[in-house]
Short mmCIF file of C-alpha atoms and ligand atoms in Angstrom, two decimals:
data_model
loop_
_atom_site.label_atom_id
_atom_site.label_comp_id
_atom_site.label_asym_id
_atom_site.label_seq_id
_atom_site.Cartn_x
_atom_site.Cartn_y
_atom_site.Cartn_z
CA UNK A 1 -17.81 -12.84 18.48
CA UNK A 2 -17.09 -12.00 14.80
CA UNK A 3 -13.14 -10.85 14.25
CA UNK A 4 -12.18 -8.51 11.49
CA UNK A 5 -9.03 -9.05 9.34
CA UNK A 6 -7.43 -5.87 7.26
CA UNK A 7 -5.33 -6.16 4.28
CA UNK A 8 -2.82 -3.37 4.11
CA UNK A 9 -1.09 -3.85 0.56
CA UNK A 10 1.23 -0.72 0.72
CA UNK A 11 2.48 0.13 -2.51
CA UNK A 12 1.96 -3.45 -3.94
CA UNK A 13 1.35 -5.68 -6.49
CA UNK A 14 2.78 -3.58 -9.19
CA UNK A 15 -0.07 -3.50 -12.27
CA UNK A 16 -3.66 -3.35 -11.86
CA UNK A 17 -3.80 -6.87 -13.77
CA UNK A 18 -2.32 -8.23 -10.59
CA UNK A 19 -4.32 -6.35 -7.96
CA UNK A 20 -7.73 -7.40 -9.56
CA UNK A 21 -6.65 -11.09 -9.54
CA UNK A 22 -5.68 -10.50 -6.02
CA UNK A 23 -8.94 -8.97 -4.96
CA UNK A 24 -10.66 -11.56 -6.66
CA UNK A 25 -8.84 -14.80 -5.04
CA UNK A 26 -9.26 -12.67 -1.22
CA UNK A 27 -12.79 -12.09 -2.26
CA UNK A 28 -13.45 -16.24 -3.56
CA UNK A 29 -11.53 -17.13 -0.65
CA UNK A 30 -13.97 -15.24 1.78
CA UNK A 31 -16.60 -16.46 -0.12
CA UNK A 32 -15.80 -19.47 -0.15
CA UNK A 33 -15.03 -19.80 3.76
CA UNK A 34 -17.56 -22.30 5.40
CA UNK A 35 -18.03 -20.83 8.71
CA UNK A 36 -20.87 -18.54 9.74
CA UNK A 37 -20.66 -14.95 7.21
CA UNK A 38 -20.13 -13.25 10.62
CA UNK A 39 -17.25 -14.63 12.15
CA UNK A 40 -15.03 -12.64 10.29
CA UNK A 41 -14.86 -9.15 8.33
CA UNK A 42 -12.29 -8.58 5.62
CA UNK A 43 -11.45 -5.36 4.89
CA UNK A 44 -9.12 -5.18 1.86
CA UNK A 45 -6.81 -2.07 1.56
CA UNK A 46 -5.29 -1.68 -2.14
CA UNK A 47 -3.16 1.32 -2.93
CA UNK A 48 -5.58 4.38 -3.96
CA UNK A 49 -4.86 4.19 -8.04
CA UNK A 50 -6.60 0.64 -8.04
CA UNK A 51 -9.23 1.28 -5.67
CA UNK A 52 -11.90 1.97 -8.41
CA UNK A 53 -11.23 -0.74 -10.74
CA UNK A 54 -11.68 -3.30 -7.93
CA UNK A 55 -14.54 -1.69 -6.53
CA UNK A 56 -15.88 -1.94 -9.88
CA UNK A 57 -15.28 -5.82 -9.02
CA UNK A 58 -16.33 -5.84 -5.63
CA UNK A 59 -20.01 -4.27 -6.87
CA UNK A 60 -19.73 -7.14 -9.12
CA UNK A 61 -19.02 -9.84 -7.06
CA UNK A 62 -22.11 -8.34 -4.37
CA UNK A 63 -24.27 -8.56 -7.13
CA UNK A 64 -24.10 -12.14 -8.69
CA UNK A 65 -22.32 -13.76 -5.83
CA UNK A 66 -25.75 -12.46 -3.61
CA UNK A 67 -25.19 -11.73 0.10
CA UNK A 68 -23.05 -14.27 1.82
CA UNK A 69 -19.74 -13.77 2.39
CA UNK A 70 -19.02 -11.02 0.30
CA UNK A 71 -21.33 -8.78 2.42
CA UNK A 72 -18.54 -8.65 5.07
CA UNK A 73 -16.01 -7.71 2.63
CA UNK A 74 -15.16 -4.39 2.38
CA UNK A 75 -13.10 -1.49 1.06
CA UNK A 76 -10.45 0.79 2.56
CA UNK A 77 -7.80 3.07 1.69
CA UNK A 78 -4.51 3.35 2.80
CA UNK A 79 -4.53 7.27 3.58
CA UNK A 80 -6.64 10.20 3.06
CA UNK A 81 -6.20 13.98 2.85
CA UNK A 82 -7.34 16.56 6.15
CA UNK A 83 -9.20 19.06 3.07
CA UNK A 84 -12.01 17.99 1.50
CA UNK A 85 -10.62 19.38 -2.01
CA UNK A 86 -8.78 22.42 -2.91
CA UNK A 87 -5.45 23.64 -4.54
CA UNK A 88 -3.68 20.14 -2.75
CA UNK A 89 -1.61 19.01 -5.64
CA UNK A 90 -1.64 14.91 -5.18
CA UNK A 91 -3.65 14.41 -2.44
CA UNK A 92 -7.38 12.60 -2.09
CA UNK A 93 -10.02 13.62 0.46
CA UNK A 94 -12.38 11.46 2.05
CA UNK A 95 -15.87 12.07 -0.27
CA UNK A 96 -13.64 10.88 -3.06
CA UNK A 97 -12.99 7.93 -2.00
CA UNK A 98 -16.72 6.89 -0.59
CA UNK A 99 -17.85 7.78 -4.18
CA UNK A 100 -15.70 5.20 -5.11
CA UNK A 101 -17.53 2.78 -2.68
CA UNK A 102 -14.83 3.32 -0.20
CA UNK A 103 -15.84 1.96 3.81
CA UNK A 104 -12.96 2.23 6.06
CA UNK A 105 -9.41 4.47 6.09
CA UNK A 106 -6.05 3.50 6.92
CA UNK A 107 -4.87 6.38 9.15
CA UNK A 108 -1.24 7.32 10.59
CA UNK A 109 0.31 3.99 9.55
CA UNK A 110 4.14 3.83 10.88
CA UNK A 111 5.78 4.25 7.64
CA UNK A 112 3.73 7.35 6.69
CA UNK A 113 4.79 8.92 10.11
CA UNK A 114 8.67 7.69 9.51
CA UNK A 115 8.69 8.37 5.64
CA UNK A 116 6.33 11.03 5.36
CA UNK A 117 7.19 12.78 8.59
CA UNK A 118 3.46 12.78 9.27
CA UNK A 119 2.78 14.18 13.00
CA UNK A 120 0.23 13.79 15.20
CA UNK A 121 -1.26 17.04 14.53
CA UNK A 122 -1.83 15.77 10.91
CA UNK A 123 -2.87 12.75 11.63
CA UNK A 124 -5.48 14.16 13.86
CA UNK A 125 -6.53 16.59 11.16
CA UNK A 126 -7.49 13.36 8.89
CA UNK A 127 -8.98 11.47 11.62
CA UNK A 128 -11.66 14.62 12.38
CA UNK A 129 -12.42 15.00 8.82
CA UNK A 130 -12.27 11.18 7.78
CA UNK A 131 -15.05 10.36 10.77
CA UNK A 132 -16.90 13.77 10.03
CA UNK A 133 -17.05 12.43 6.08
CA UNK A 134 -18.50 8.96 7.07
CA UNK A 135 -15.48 6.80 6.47
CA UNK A 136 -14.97 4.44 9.11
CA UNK A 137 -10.94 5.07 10.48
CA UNK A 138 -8.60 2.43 11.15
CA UNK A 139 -6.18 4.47 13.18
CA UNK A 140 -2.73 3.34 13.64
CA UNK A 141 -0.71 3.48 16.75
CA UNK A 142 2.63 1.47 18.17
CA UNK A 143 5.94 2.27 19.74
CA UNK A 144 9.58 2.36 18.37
CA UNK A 145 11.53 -0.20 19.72
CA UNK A 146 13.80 2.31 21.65
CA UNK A 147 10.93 2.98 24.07
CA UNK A 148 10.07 -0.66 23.95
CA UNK A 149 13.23 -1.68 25.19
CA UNK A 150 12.70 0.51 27.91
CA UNK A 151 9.69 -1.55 29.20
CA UNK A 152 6.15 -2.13 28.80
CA UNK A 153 5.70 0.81 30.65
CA UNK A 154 7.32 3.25 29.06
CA UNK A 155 5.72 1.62 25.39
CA UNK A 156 2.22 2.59 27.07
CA UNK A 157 2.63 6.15 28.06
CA UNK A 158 3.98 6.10 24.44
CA UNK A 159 1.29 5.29 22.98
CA UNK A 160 -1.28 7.42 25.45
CA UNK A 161 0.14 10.41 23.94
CA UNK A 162 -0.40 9.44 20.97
CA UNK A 163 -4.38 8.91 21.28
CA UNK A 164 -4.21 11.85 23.16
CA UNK A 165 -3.13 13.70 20.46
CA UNK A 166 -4.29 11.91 17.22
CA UNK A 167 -7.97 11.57 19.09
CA UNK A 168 -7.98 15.23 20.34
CA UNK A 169 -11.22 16.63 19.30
CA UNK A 170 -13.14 13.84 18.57
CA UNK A 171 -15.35 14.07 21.29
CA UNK A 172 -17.45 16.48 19.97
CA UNK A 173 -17.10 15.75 16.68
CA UNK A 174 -20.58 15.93 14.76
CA UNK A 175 -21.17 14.88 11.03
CA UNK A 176 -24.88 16.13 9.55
CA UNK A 177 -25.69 17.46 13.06
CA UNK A 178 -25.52 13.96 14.19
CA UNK A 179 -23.10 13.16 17.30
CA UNK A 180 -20.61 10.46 15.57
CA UNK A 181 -21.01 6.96 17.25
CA UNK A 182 -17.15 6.00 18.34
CA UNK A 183 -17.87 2.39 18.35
CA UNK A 184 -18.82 1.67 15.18
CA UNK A 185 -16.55 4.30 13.62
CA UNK A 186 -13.28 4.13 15.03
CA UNK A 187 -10.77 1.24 14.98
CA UNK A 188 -7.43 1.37 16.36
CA UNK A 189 -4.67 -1.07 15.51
CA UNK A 190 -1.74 -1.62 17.74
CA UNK A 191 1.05 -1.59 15.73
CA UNK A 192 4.56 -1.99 17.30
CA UNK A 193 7.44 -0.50 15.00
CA UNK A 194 9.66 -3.32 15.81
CA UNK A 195 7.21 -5.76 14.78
CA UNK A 196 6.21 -4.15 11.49
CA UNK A 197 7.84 -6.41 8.26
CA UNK A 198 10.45 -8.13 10.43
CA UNK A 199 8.97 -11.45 11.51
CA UNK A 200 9.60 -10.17 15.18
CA UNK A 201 6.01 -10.28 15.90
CA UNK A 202 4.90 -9.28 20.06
CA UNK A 203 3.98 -12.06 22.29
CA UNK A 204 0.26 -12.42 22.22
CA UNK A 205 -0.23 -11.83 25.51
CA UNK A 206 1.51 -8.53 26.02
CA UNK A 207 -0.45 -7.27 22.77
CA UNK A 208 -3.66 -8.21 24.24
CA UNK A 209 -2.65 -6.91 27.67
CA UNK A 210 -1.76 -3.58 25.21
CA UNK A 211 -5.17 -4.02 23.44
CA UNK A 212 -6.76 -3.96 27.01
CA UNK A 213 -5.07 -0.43 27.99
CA UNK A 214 -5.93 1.39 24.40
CA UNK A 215 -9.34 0.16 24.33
CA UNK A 216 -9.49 2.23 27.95
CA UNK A 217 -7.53 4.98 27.25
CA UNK A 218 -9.35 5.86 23.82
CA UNK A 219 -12.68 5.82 25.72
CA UNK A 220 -11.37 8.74 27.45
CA UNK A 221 -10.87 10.91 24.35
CA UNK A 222 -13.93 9.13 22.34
CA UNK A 223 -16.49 8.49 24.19
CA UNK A 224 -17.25 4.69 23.33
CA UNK A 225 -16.95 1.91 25.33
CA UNK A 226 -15.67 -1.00 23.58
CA UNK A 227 -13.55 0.42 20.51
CA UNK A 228 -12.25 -2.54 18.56
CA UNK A 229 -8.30 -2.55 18.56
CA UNK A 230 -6.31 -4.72 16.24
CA UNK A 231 -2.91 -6.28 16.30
CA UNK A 232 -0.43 -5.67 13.62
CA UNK A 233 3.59 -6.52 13.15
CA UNK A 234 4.12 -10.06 11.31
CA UNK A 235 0.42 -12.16 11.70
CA UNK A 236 0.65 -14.41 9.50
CA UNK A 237 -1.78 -17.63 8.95
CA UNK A 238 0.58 -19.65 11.98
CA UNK A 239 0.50 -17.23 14.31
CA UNK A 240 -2.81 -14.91 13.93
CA UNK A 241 -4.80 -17.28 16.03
CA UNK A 242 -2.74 -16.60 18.72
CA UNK A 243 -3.76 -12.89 18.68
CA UNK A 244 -7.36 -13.07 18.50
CA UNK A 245 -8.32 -16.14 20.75
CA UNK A 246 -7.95 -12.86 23.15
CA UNK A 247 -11.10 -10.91 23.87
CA UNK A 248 -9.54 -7.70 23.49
CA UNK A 249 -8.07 -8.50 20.63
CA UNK A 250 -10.83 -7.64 17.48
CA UNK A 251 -8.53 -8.79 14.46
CA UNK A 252 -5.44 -7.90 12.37
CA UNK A 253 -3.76 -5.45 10.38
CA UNK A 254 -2.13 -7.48 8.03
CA UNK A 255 0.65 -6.52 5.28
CA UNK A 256 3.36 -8.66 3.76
CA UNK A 257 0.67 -11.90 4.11
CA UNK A 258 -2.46 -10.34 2.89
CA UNK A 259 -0.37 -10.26 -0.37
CA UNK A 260 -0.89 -13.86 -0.94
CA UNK A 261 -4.30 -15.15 -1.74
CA UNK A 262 -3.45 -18.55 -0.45
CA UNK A 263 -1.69 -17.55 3.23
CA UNK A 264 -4.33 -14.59 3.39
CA UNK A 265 -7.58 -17.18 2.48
CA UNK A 266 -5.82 -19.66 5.13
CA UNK A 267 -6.02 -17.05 7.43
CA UNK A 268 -9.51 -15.92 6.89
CA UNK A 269 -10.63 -20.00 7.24
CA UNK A 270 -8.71 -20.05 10.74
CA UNK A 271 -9.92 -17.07 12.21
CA UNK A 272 -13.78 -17.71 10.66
CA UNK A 273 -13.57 -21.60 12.17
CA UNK A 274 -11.73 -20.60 15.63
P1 LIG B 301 3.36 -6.78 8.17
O1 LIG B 301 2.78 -5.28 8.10
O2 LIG B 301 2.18 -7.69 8.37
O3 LIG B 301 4.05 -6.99 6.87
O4 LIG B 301 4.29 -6.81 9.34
C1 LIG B 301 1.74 -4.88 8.92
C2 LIG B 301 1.43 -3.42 8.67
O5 LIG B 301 2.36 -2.64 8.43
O6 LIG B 301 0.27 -3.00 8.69
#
């Protein structure tokens, strides 16, 4: 069963010099892993301004490195905009980004919701244009550690709301007359706040158990049944094994380590040879 591993840089490295050298250790590393090309996906996330020099690279790389393990590499953004273009001063809609070569979307990320005060409504917006555009959605979901400390329970009815809400719609969604197909289009990563950046990553086995309930839940509001959900919070080349030797557990949403080519390549060797 192939995995998929997603590099969310945030606002980082700072020059385009450094992203590029990045992109191109990630992309040797992949390359250069031995297992079987399908046992794991990257998906590499850089912040929107450097997206088109290093899918400049990426065409590159496809070209002279031929197939192999660069055809499972693949580029995402970190956000996108709910209007396809118009008087939206700073803001990018999804056709801009595929003409850039741009696959997948990061979508209602925690710190857009906490810094950008983005709400579900908006988020849903993106997600029914995003998926209506073609761009395959990584959609973010996880609860504040409030609720958490309230119980697994309460984290859960949490998070049903917000599918309920950020998936509203999506149903009957059509792109090009064409009813969208949920499972190969939607991705939902699990994302508890408390786990985000703090090295307080959630025991493996209550993520998958939490993997288990959105993959469920979603169905209801997309019709699909086996949406791949992803951990996120703190995986890190020790620990990310212990997240996907579960079933219902597709991958990871990776920040702070998907910043270093080394710990990120270890990590796409581990999860390739598991
Ligand atoms: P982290 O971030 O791996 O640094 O905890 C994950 C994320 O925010 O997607």
């Amino acid at each position: 069963m192939h995995k998929l591993l997603v590099a969310n840089w945030k606002e980082n490295p700072k020059t385009e010099l450094r992203a590029l050298k990045l992109f191109k250790e990630i992309a040797a590393a992949k390359r250069g892993a031995t297992n079987d090309t399908n046992a794991v996906d990257v998906i590499i996330c850089p912040p929107f301004i450097y997206l088109e020099e290093i899918a400049r690279s990426f065409r590159k790389l496809s070209v002279s490195g031929g197939a192999g393990g660069t055809k499972y590499l693949a580029l995402g953004a970190q956000d996108v905009f709910w209007e396809e273009r118009g008087a939206f001063t700073g803001e990018i809609g999804p056709n801009m980004l595929r003409s850039l070569g741009v696959r997948y979307v990061i979508i209602g990320h925690s710190e857009r919701r906490r810094d950008f005060k983005e709400t579900d409504g908006m988020i849903n917006k993106k997600v029914l244009l995003a998926l209506r555009d073609g761009l395959k959605v990584i959609l973010c979901v996880g609860e504040p550690p409030a609720i958490r400390k309230k119980g697994i329970a309460a984290a859960k009815s949490f998070i049903k709301n917000q599918l309920k809400s950020d998936l509203a719609g999506l149903k009957n969604l059509r792109s090009g007359g064409a009813r969208i197909n949920a499972q190969s289009s939607l991705i939902i990563a699990y994302e508890p706040i408390w786990a985000i950046g703090t090295g307080k990553n959630d025991n493996p086995e209550d993520a998958a158990a939490m993997a288990d309930f959105i993959k469920k839940t979603a169905s209801v509001y997309f019709a699909a049944k086996e949406i791949d959900v992803l951990y996120g919070g703190s995986v890190n080349s020790k620990n990310v094994l212990d997240y996907v030797q579960y079933k219902s557990i597709s991958g990871a949403l990776v920040g702070g380590a998907s910043l270093k080519s080394a710990e990120f390549g270890t990590m796409i060797a581990r999860v390739g040879d598991r």
